[in-house]
Every structure is written in C-alpha cells, then in structure tokens.
Amino acid sequence: MKASLRRLGLALAAPVLALVVAFVVTSIVLLLAGDPVVAVWTQLLTAPRPRLIVGIINGASVYYLSAIAVAIGFRMNLFNIGVDGQYRIAAFAAAVFAGQGWLPGPLNIFVSLLIAVVVGALWAGIAGWLKFSRGVSEVISTIMLNAIATGLVSFMLFKVADSTTGSNVTNTKLLPPSSRVPGFALISGTPNKVYGFVLLAILVGVTYWVVLNKTRFGYDLRATGRSETAAVASGVNVKRMVLTAMLLSGAAAGLVGMPLLFGQDFSYGTTFQPGLGFAGIAIALLGRNHPVGIAFGALLWSYLEQQGNGLQITAGVSSELVFIIQGVIVLAVVIAYEVVRRAGLRMEQRNVARQLSSDQPGHHLPEGAPV
Amino acid sequence: MSTAGLKAGAQVITGVVRRPRLSPAQIAIMVFFAVLIIAVLRVVTGAKDLASSGALAAAIGLAVPIGLAGLGGLWSERAGVVNIGLEGMMILGTWGAGFFGFHYGPWAGLLGAMFCGMIGGAIHAVATVVFGVDHIVSGVAINIIGLGAAKYLAARTFTGTPGGGPTQSPPLGELPTISIPGISPGLATLEKKQIFFVSDLASILGAFVTNLSILTLIALALVFMTWWVLWRTTFGLRLRSCGESPVAAETLGVNVYRYKFIAVLVSGAMAGLGGGYLALVAANIYRDGQTGGRGFIGLAAMIFGNWRPGGLVGGAALFGYTDAVQLRGGGSTVHALLLLLAVLVVAIGLWQILRRQRLIQGAVAIAAGAIVAGWFFVSETVSDEFTGMTPYVATLLVLALSSQRLRMPAADGQPYRKGEAG
C-alpha cells in the first residue's frame, strides 16, 4: 500500500514539476521581454467561458487521436514523425470520396472512415516497409514523407478542387448534409456543439488500451519496445512487428482529421488545420503513452491554445507565447520524468540496502552494491 | 524510448568497409562529365535554364542555408547527439539576424544569428547530454519552442518599427558581395554565345565569381574548417570518438560530456547562421516562417552525404539546385531533367542485369526508366508541386537504395551517462 502510494506520488511529481517549471520559465521570458506577467497569467488561468470549453473539447478530440497514433509507435520504440503527413493525405482522400455522396448518409461516413484508415496506413506503410526491408530509419523517412505528402496533396487538391464555390479558398466538394456528423449540445450557455466524433476518439482510446494490454499482440508489441533481444528470444518476429506497428500507427493517424472533416469543415481545403502530427508527438510524451494520460495532455494542449487566442486582446501579447509554454512543458516533462526516475531508483536502492542490513545484522553489503 | 530504436532491418556490416577514395583527377573527370551531360541535355531539350548562371546563382543561394544546417547536424551527430531540432535553431537564427541586424548592422546580425542558434543548441545540450533525455524528443520540443519564441519575439520587437510589423522586421543592411572584376564580364559574354559545353562551363564558373555573398564564402570556409577540425585534429578525433563509442572514449580519459556539449553548441551556431543567411542575404528581412523546413532538408542533406562534409556539400548542392530550378518557373527545366533521370535509371538497370546478374532488380529499374521517359515524351512540363517534392524523393531513394552503404556514427542517438564504462 505504502509502496503504491509512493509510486503514485512519483508518477504525479513529474507532471506537476514540469508545469511549475513551465510557469517559471515563461514568467522569466515575459519579464525579460517587458510584457505584463500578471495580465498574461490572468488571461490564461481564468475559467474559460462555455464557448471556449466546447472549443477545448473539440480541439482535444483531434489532438487525442493524433497522440494515440504517435503512442502506438512509441510503445514499440518507433518514432512516427510522419503522423503529420499521414493525417493530411488520409483526410484528403476521405474528403474526396465523401464529397461525391455516392452512398447514403451513414454508409458514406463509414466507408470514408475506412478509406482514411487505409490511406493513412499505406502512407505510414512506406516508412514501415523501408525500415522492414532496407533498414532505413523511420525518423528520416517519415520526415521526407511529410514533405512529399504536402506536395502530393496540394497537387491533387488543385486537380479536384470544387471551382463552383466562387471564393479563392480551394477545397474539395462539400459533404452532402446527410453525411455530416451532428454534434452534441453538451455545454449549456453556448450554441456551439461538441463534435459527434468525440465518441470516435474515445473509442480509439479504449481500443488502444484493450489491444495493448489485453491481447497477445499488444504484449508482443510492448515486449519488443522494451527489449528487442528478449522479444526475439520469445519468438517474436520483430521485423514483421515493425511493419504492423507502423501500419497501425498510420491507420490511427488516418482518423485524426475526421472530427474536423465531418464535424466542422465538411471538406478538405488549403485551410485544413495543419501541424496536428507534431502536437501529437508532444502530447503522447506528456501522457506517457497512457490512454488516460494522453487525454489529460490533449485537454491541456487545447486549453492553452484556446485561452491563448485572447492574449493579444487582454494582455497585448502575441498568442504565439503559447508555443513557448507548450514546448517548455514538453521538455520539462521529459526531463522531470528522467530526474524522478533516477530519484526513484536511488530510493529503491536505499530501501533494499536498508532491508538487507536489517535482515542480517553485522553482514556487510557485497562489494560493489549500490548504496 | 531510445533513439537508437529498433535494429530490425538494419544491416550489420561485418568487417571493414573499404571506402573508395577519390583523387583530384577523378573528381575533375566527374565534373567534366557532369558538365558534358548538362550541355547535351540543354541542346537536346532546349531548356536554357538548366545551366544558366542565374539559375546556378539561385542554386548556390538556396544550397548555402541547407548546407549550413547540414553542417550543424554533422557536428552534433559526429559527437553522437541526433539533432532534429535544427529547424528550431534555424528559426531562432532568423530572428537573431533580424533583431541584431536591424539595430547594429548586418555583421552584428550574423553574430546574433549564431548566438540565437547557439541558445537553441544549449537547450538541446542540457536536455540530452546533462539529463539524458531522448534526442528526438528534445529536438521536437526545440522546434516548437524555436517557432514560438521567434514569432513571439518578432511581434514584441518589430511592431511599430519603420517598415516592420509583428510578423516581419524592417529591411536589413546588406552584407558585401564579391565579383572578380576581370573574369565575371568575360564569362557572362561567353555564356550568351550558347556554344556547346564552353558556354555551360562559363556559366557555372560565372555563378561562382559574380556577386557572390561574403556569407557564401564564409559557409564554404566553414565546411573546410569542419573537415579539418573533425578529421585532422586531436580535438576532432576525440569528438568523433564520443559519437562512435563514448564508453571507450571515457576510459581513455576523454571528458565525453564536455565534447558533446561543445559539439551541440557549434551545431546550434551553424544552424543559426543558416537562418541568418535566409534573413540577411536571401531576403534582406526577417519574416515569420522563413525557414520553411530547411532545417529538415539540411538533416537530409547530411544523411544523403553519409555523415561527411564533402557528401553533405553534394547533397546541399543537389537540393539547392532542384529548388532553384523550380523557383525560376522551372517546369520545363525539371521536365528536361526527367530525360536525364530516365537515362540514369535505365543505365542502372542494365548494370544490374549485365554486371551483377540481378534480373528482377534490373528489369524493375528499366521499367521505371521507361515510365519516366514516357512521362517526358507525353508531357510538356512538370507541375510545381512535383518539383518541390524532388529533394525529398531523392533522399528517400538514396536511403532505400544505398542504406547499406551509409554509415552513421556508431553511438549516434544513444544516451550516455558518465561512469558506465565497466
């Protein structure tokens, strides 16, 4: 009981430490730049209004999917930097298909989701295959694939662009009204609705947890991530696991744009939200690849972003300050985890040493034992 | 989550890989044939911009920031620290160049760019070397911080300045450029005559002696200096030993932390200088989002160049060239390059079949070549989006085809803690 309490304390110590560090560092930056520190924190820390709460939940649902996609790779020691390209190319493909409206409402949505999943998986699969067969680092190949996806999508977007809209914003054909996913009026006091696909994010989170923790495949995947040699020894085909994990990560990445597509934009265009993949990396780290931790991370990320939008008006500070806070939080969190891990290790070593010496009084520690 | 990641698929090279060394004569012959190919291609396809001095000058301009970022990557990776935070350090460099360049003149801007990049490097060094944080994670965080810090600081420092605003600085002073008086005009007239081979050579030489920014020369000097320091001095040997086997270095009395720290600081300064080039030379102004992912391309150029300065310059030149050709409305120029690509791929296919008895690979290559050739003959031009993808596709192909021949520092990306040497 006492040990588990201590473990919980250690687990919570790192995020709290990181938030404190981010607060201090940001305050120092503000002081150095001569910006109003108090006004900034008042804006960021006052309770958000109902409209903003909806925005926070909606934003978090998208970030959550992105972070889960990254986390699938992380659990297996794979860095899928390419979620950014995967979600854009998948959202584009799904938007093109859904916009045609060939199928009746719900079926159209379902098939579009399927297309997004398959396209995302295939795009990630290129990196997986390069690693599988040629030993190319997935970090580099996914960075390249992101850039290629950008070019490819913008090329195809101009090919299929819906020219009848009349504005200079380029986008795919709008979804037929029957294929849009209605939102929930969860929060009172605002006409804005929470995306219906918040449920999709929750479903993906639950699936992630079940597959990783309750199936043999999940066990193999985690084992490979922890120790490749041990996994090989227990009969895991590591190469095939690499490919599978990459495909799964890409499949999840394919879903990232779906809440936006079916709940807000109803088409894919040049204004489709960019940069979700990199946010996903940071959030997966914040949440330590745990489905609940990631949910908190996604909410925090979205909260900072929504609250930061008001910075310019209330404090006269550029809203990009939020990026600094987010970046410092990520860095502080990983450093804090490392520091806490080392501290925990030392604590355990001391415990063991104490027990050993009290069990056998007079018996000295073996040579070289950590004290 | 160690950056070293899974070893699956990685080919373990046993024995010593013999690296063929190129003699100056061989390099000269290669350059001769490269120019000859370009000359032939120009005549066959009529794409004039293929080797015009304008396109080449643009290519140099675009290659320098990529090369500087790659040089930054080289320093840190040679000491065993993976640096994908180059982009963030470069962004910090653009702001540094803008701020110090505006207030204290372009030379101060140069130093400011290096200083700001170095701050990014210092953060990376503290996180990875002192705290042993995963290198990729730290790099991602630095990219976020760099982007945010530059935009935030720009809004803070450039709002209300004459000609500046929240997203851009006022125009910056220019750094001197160099032309060699006697040669430049002569080469220019020679280029205009459109003589086969001679004009092509003249335009290439012309691009190197006309209106060359002093920073380009500094960058070239830095490449040479990097090679000399890393491969010809004791300091460099020790630094590289930290990237190959930090434990062995430690047992020999090398202070691994210190070398890694220095390497990452230099890395940040180089990347920052690359950002400074974009602001001071390429645009004469700081602008939000000026780097446009060049830090990542720099990293790719370094890998493309097999973690060596010479190869890195080649990679940067290739990327700069494709970029320049595209920017100069080069749909037709890239179209001409398609023919070259087709010929090259078919040649590789024939070589695979005839010399290495690999029928399937050869057949695939020849088929790919035929498709590219078909594309060349069917179409008139290549769309800009495809041109923009060229550097990335090239890097992917190089990685896919020759990953076995690339050799990164053995302990690159692995966390190291003092006292682990048993």
mmCIF file of C-alpha atoms in Angstrom, chain B residues 167-391:
data_model
loop_
_atom_site.group_PDB
_atom_site.id
_atom_site.type_symbol
_atom_site.label_atom_id
_atom_site.label_comp_id
_atom_site.label_asym_id
_atom_site.label_seq_id
_atom_site.Cartn_x
_atom_site.Cartn_y
_atom_site.Cartn_z
ATOM 1 C CA THR B 167 5.497 39.269 -38.469
ATOM 2 C CA GLN B 168 8.469 40.887 -40.177
ATOM 3 C CA SER B 169 11.468 43.067 -39.474
ATOM 4 C CA PRO B 170 12.396 46.327 -41.179
ATOM 5 C CA PRO B 171 14.707 45.886 -44.203
ATOM 6 C CA LEU B 172 18.187 44.885 -43.080
ATOM 7 C CA GLY B 173 21.529 46.222 -44.253
ATOM 8 C CA GLU B 174 23.282 44.184 -46.919
ATOM 9 C CA LEU B 175 26.436 42.172 -46.486
ATOM 10 C CA PRO B 176 29.113 42.831 -49.104
ATOM 11 C CA THR B 177 29.175 40.730 -52.257
ATOM 12 C CA ILE B 178 32.211 39.803 -54.268
ATOM 13 C CA SER B 179 32.776 39.790 -58.015
ATOM 14 C CA ILE B 180 36.127 39.226 -59.677
ATOM 15 C CA PRO B 181 36.421 42.235 -61.990
ATOM 16 C CA GLY B 182 38.425 40.799 -64.866
ATOM 17 C CA ILE B 183 36.705 37.443 -65.197
ATOM 18 C CA SER B 184 32.990 37.931 -64.465
ATOM 19 C CA PRO B 185 32.037 40.024 -67.552
ATOM 20 C CA GLY B 186 34.060 37.806 -69.854
ATOM 21 C CA LEU B 187 32.355 34.691 -68.623
ATOM 22 C CA ALA B 188 28.964 36.373 -68.998
ATOM 23 C CA THR B 189 29.566 37.138 -72.689
ATOM 24 C CA LEU B 190 30.880 33.643 -73.242
ATOM 25 C CA GLU B 191 27.723 32.235 -71.692
ATOM 26 C CA LYS B 192 25.489 34.260 -74.004
ATOM 27 C CA LYS B 193 27.106 32.773 -77.100
ATOM 28 C CA GLN B 194 25.490 29.403 -76.417
ATOM 29 C CA ILE B 195 28.466 27.379 -77.545
ATOM 30 C CA PHE B 196 28.153 23.707 -76.720
ATOM 31 C CA PHE B 197 29.981 22.810 -73.483
ATOM 32 C CA VAL B 198 32.044 26.026 -73.369
ATOM 33 C CA SER B 199 29.088 28.227 -72.505
ATOM 34 C CA ASP B 200 27.879 25.757 -69.922
ATOM 35 C CA LEU B 201 31.268 25.718 -68.243
ATOM 36 C CA ALA B 202 31.428 29.510 -68.408
ATOM 37 C CA SER B 203 28.060 29.906 -66.741
ATOM 38 C CA ILE B 204 28.993 27.532 -63.949
ATOM 39 C CA LEU B 205 32.248 29.378 -63.316
ATOM 40 C CA GLY B 206 30.442 32.674 -63.681
ATOM 41 C CA ALA B 207 27.994 31.801 -60.951
ATOM 42 C CA PHE B 208 30.910 31.287 -58.595
ATOM 43 C CA VAL B 209 32.734 34.546 -59.293
ATOM 44 C CA THR B 210 29.868 37.025 -59.786
ATOM 45 C CA ASN B 211 28.033 38.766 -56.949
ATOM 46 C CA LEU B 212 28.911 36.051 -54.504
ATOM 47 C CA SER B 213 27.764 36.914 -50.986
ATOM 48 C CA ILE B 214 30.550 37.047 -48.447
ATOM 49 C CA LEU B 215 28.462 34.690 -46.315
ATOM 50 C CA THR B 216 28.616 32.065 -49.050
ATOM 51 C CA LEU B 217 32.387 32.213 -48.841
ATOM 52 C CA ILE B 218 32.221 32.001 -45.071
ATOM 53 C CA ALA B 219 29.983 28.944 -45.402
ATOM 54 C CA LEU B 220 32.452 27.264 -47.756
ATOM 55 C CA ALA B 221 35.257 28.093 -45.350
ATOM 56 C CA LEU B 222 33.217 26.588 -42.526
ATOM 57 C CA VAL B 223 32.802 23.353 -44.478
ATOM 58 C CA PHE B 224 36.533 23.140 -44.950
ATOM 59 C CA MET B 225 37.181 24.117 -41.354
ATOM 60 C CA THR B 226 34.750 21.475 -40.126
ATOM 61 C CA TRP B 227 36.521 18.807 -42.151
ATOM 62 C CA TRP B 228 39.901 19.923 -40.893
ATOM 63 C CA VAL B 229 38.892 20.209 -37.245
ATOM 64 C CA LEU B 230 36.945 16.959 -37.098
ATOM 65 C CA TRP B 231 39.248 14.795 -39.170
ATOM 66 C CA ARG B 232 42.689 16.318 -38.773
ATOM 67 C CA THR B 233 42.994 17.454 -35.156
ATOM 68 C CA THR B 234 43.167 15.675 -31.818
ATOM 69 C CA PHE B 235 40.131 17.613 -30.704
ATOM 70 C CA GLY B 236 38.187 16.289 -33.687
ATOM 71 C CA LEU B 237 39.304 12.723 -33.137
ATOM 72 C CA ARG B 238 38.150 12.886 -29.538
ATOM 73 C CA LEU B 239 34.869 14.481 -30.548
ATOM 74 C CA ARG B 240 34.177 11.789 -33.124
ATOM 75 C CA SER B 241 35.176 9.086 -30.669
ATOM 76 C CA CYS B 242 32.325 10.325 -28.449
ATOM 77 C CA GLY B 243 29.984 9.584 -31.332
ATOM 78 C CA GLU B 244 31.445 6.180 -32.086
ATOM 79 C CA SER B 245 31.992 4.773 -28.623
ATOM 80 C CA PRO B 246 31.619 7.167 -25.702
ATOM 81 C CA VAL B 247 32.480 4.428 -23.208
ATOM 82 C CA ALA B 248 35.792 3.731 -24.898
ATOM 83 C CA ALA B 249 36.480 7.456 -25.085
ATOM 84 C CA GLU B 250 35.786 7.758 -21.391
ATOM 85 C CA THR B 251 38.197 5.001 -20.464
ATOM 86 C CA LEU B 252 40.852 6.884 -22.412
ATOM 87 C CA GLY B 253 40.246 9.963 -20.324
ATOM 88 C CA VAL B 254 38.115 11.997 -22.703
ATOM 89 C CA ASN B 255 35.552 14.198 -20.974
ATOM 90 C CA VAL B 256 32.634 12.971 -23.071
ATOM 91 C CA TYR B 257 30.079 15.403 -21.645
ATOM 92 C CA ARG B 258 32.262 18.359 -22.486
ATOM 93 C CA TYR B 259 32.871 17.262 -26.084
ATOM 94 C CA LYS B 260 29.210 16.505 -26.676
ATOM 95 C CA PHE B 261 28.249 19.842 -25.185
ATOM 96 C CA ILE B 262 30.668 21.763 -27.392
ATOM 97 C CA ALA B 263 29.549 19.849 -30.467
ATOM 98 C CA VAL B 264 25.880 20.618 -29.893
ATOM 99 C CA LEU B 265 26.648 24.295 -29.225
ATOM 100 C CA VAL B 266 28.580 24.535 -32.503
ATOM 101 C CA SER B 267 25.735 22.696 -34.170
ATOM 102 C CA GLY B 268 23.268 25.316 -32.962
ATOM 103 C CA ALA B 269 25.535 28.150 -34.096
ATOM 104 C CA MET B 270 25.837 26.672 -37.606
ATOM 105 C CA ALA B 271 22.086 26.156 -37.903
ATOM 106 C CA GLY B 272 21.534 29.676 -36.607
ATOM 107 C CA LEU B 273 23.947 31.003 -39.220
ATOM 108 C CA GLY B 274 21.930 29.170 -41.857
ATOM 109 C CA GLY B 275 18.863 31.007 -40.609
ATOM 110 C CA GLY B 276 20.881 34.218 -40.632
ATOM 111 C CA TYR B 277 21.709 33.655 -44.299
ATOM 112 C CA LEU B 278 17.999 33.416 -45.106
ATOM 113 C CA ALA B 279 17.255 36.685 -43.324
ATOM 114 C CA LEU B 280 20.371 38.711 -44.190
ATOM 115 C CA VAL B 281 21.301 37.546 -47.671
ATOM 116 C CA ALA B 282 18.393 35.739 -49.290
ATOM 117 C CA ALA B 283 15.601 38.072 -48.199
ATOM 118 C CA ASN B 284 17.200 41.109 -46.513
ATOM 119 C CA ILE B 285 14.407 40.908 -43.988
ATOM 120 C CA TYR B 286 13.180 38.684 -41.170
ATOM 121 C CA ARG B 287 9.830 37.091 -41.923
ATOM 122 C CA ASP B 288 7.754 34.585 -39.943
ATOM 123 C CA GLY B 289 8.065 31.071 -41.339
ATOM 124 C CA GLN B 290 11.115 31.996 -43.398
ATOM 125 C CA THR B 291 12.886 28.668 -42.943
ATOM 126 C CA GLY B 292 10.139 26.557 -44.494
ATOM 127 C CA GLY B 293 11.504 23.250 -43.256
ATOM 128 C CA ARG B 294 15.071 23.855 -44.463
ATOM 129 C CA GLY B 295 16.422 22.542 -41.177
ATOM 130 C CA PHE B 296 14.919 19.172 -42.019
ATOM 131 C CA ILE B 297 16.293 19.310 -45.556
ATOM 132 C CA GLY B 298 19.692 20.113 -44.088
ATOM 133 C CA LEU B 299 19.453 16.994 -41.973
ATOM 134 C CA ALA B 300 18.506 15.037 -45.072
ATOM 135 C CA ALA B 301 21.464 16.512 -46.974
ATOM 136 C CA MET B 302 23.789 15.362 -44.232
ATOM 137 C CA ILE B 303 22.435 11.821 -44.286
ATOM 138 C CA PHE B 304 22.464 11.886 -48.077
ATOM 139 C CA GLY B 305 26.149 12.805 -47.762
ATOM 140 C CA ASN B 306 26.865 9.859 -45.461
ATOM 141 C CA TRP B 307 27.758 11.989 -42.407
ATOM 142 C CA ARG B 308 30.732 13.533 -44.202
ATOM 143 C CA PRO B 309 31.397 17.175 -45.147
ATOM 144 C CA GLY B 310 32.056 16.507 -48.835
ATOM 145 C CA GLY B 311 28.943 14.418 -49.273
ATOM 146 C CA LEU B 312 26.965 16.987 -47.360
ATOM 147 C CA VAL B 313 28.015 19.706 -49.811
ATOM 148 C CA GLY B 314 26.921 17.438 -52.645
ATOM 149 C CA GLY B 315 23.544 16.863 -51.017
ATOM 150 C CA ALA B 316 23.032 20.558 -50.312
ATOM 151 C CA ALA B 317 24.014 21.426 -53.887
ATOM 152 C CA LEU B 318 21.547 18.901 -55.289
ATOM 153 C CA PHE B 319 18.707 20.146 -53.119
ATOM 154 C CA GLY B 320 19.576 23.774 -53.770
ATOM 155 C CA TYR B 321 19.679 23.129 -57.495
ATOM 156 C CA THR B 322 16.292 21.401 -57.705
ATOM 157 C CA ASP B 323 14.841 24.139 -55.528
ATOM 158 C CA ALA B 324 16.304 26.909 -57.683
ATOM 159 C CA VAL B 325 15.190 25.337 -60.925
ATOM 160 C CA GLN B 326 11.688 25.069 -59.531
ATOM 161 C CA LEU B 327 11.605 28.643 -58.247
ATOM 162 C CA ARG B 328 12.633 30.043 -61.632
ATOM 163 C CA GLY B 329 9.397 28.795 -63.137
ATOM 164 C CA GLY B 330 11.310 25.671 -63.954
ATOM 165 C CA GLY B 331 8.517 23.360 -65.030
ATOM 166 C CA SER B 332 10.225 22.936 -68.394
ATOM 167 C CA THR B 333 13.684 22.684 -66.826
ATOM 168 C CA VAL B 334 12.665 19.920 -64.489
ATOM 169 C CA HIS B 335 10.966 18.359 -67.474
ATOM 170 C CA ALA B 336 14.380 18.245 -69.130
ATOM 171 C CA LEU B 337 15.832 16.610 -66.058
ATOM 172 C CA LEU B 338 13.264 13.837 -66.421
ATOM 173 C CA LEU B 339 15.099 12.657 -69.521
ATOM 174 C CA LEU B 340 18.334 12.526 -67.553
ATOM 175 C CA LEU B 341 16.614 10.590 -64.793
ATOM 176 C CA ALA B 342 15.188 8.123 -67.321
ATOM 177 C CA VAL B 343 18.597 7.517 -68.878
ATOM 178 C CA LEU B 344 20.226 7.117 -65.476
ATOM 179 C CA VAL B 345 17.649 4.649 -64.201
ATOM 180 C CA VAL B 346 17.834 2.560 -67.384
ATOM 181 C CA ALA B 347 21.619 2.567 -67.102
ATOM 182 C CA ILE B 348 21.403 1.350 -63.515
ATOM 183 C CA GLY B 349 19.014 -1.379 -64.665
ATOM 184 C CA LEU B 350 21.368 -2.547 -67.400
ATOM 185 C CA TRP B 351 24.260 -2.543 -64.952
ATOM 186 C CA GLN B 352 22.264 -4.639 -62.509
ATOM 187 C CA ILE B 353 21.488 -7.210 -65.206
ATOM 188 C CA LEU B 354 24.810 -7.335 -67.025
ATOM 189 C CA ARG B 355 27.287 -6.936 -64.224
ATOM 190 C CA ARG B 356 25.520 -8.187 -61.146
ATOM 191 C CA GLN B 357 23.210 -10.789 -62.666
ATOM 192 C CA ARG B 358 20.210 -9.362 -60.883
ATOM 193 C CA LEU B 359 17.438 -9.824 -63.410
ATOM 194 C CA ILE B 360 14.475 -8.715 -61.322
ATOM 195 C CA GLN B 361 16.025 -5.526 -59.938
ATOM 196 C CA GLY B 362 17.344 -4.663 -63.377
ATOM 197 C CA ALA B 363 14.002 -5.242 -65.039
ATOM 198 C CA VAL B 364 12.231 -3.108 -62.436
ATOM 199 C CA ALA B 365 14.732 -0.290 -62.923
ATOM 200 C CA ILE B 366 14.434 -0.411 -66.716
ATOM 201 C CA ALA B 367 10.644 -0.413 -66.483
ATOM 202 C CA ALA B 368 10.786 2.585 -64.135
ATOM 203 C CA GLY B 369 13.134 4.326 -66.550
ATOM 204 C CA ALA B 370 10.747 3.623 -69.423
ATOM 205 C CA ILE B 371 7.860 5.107 -67.443
ATOM 206 C CA VAL B 372 9.858 8.261 -66.704
ATOM 207 C CA ALA B 373 10.872 8.503 -70.361
ATOM 208 C CA GLY B 374 7.237 8.061 -71.381
ATOM 209 C CA TRP B 375 6.315 10.836 -68.977
ATOM 210 C CA PHE B 376 8.941 13.030 -70.603
ATOM 211 C CA PHE B 377 7.654 12.482 -74.120
ATOM 212 C CA VAL B 378 3.956 12.740 -73.271
ATOM 213 C CA SER B 379 4.034 15.875 -71.151
ATOM 214 C CA GLU B 380 5.270 19.383 -71.795
ATOM 215 C CA THR B 381 6.108 20.432 -68.276
ATOM 216 C CA VAL B 382 6.235 19.178 -64.701
ATOM 217 C CA SER B 383 3.911 20.711 -62.154
ATOM 218 C CA ASP B 384 5.496 22.806 -59.416
ATOM 219 C CA GLU B 385 4.251 20.547 -56.659
ATOM 220 C CA PHE B 386 6.176 17.625 -58.104
ATOM 221 C CA THR B 387 9.296 19.711 -58.499
ATOM 222 C CA GLY B 388 9.006 20.751 -54.891
ATOM 223 C CA MET B 389 8.987 17.108 -53.866
ATOM 224 C CA THR B 390 12.182 16.298 -55.772
ATOM 225 C CA PRO B 391 14.696 16.710 -52.924
#
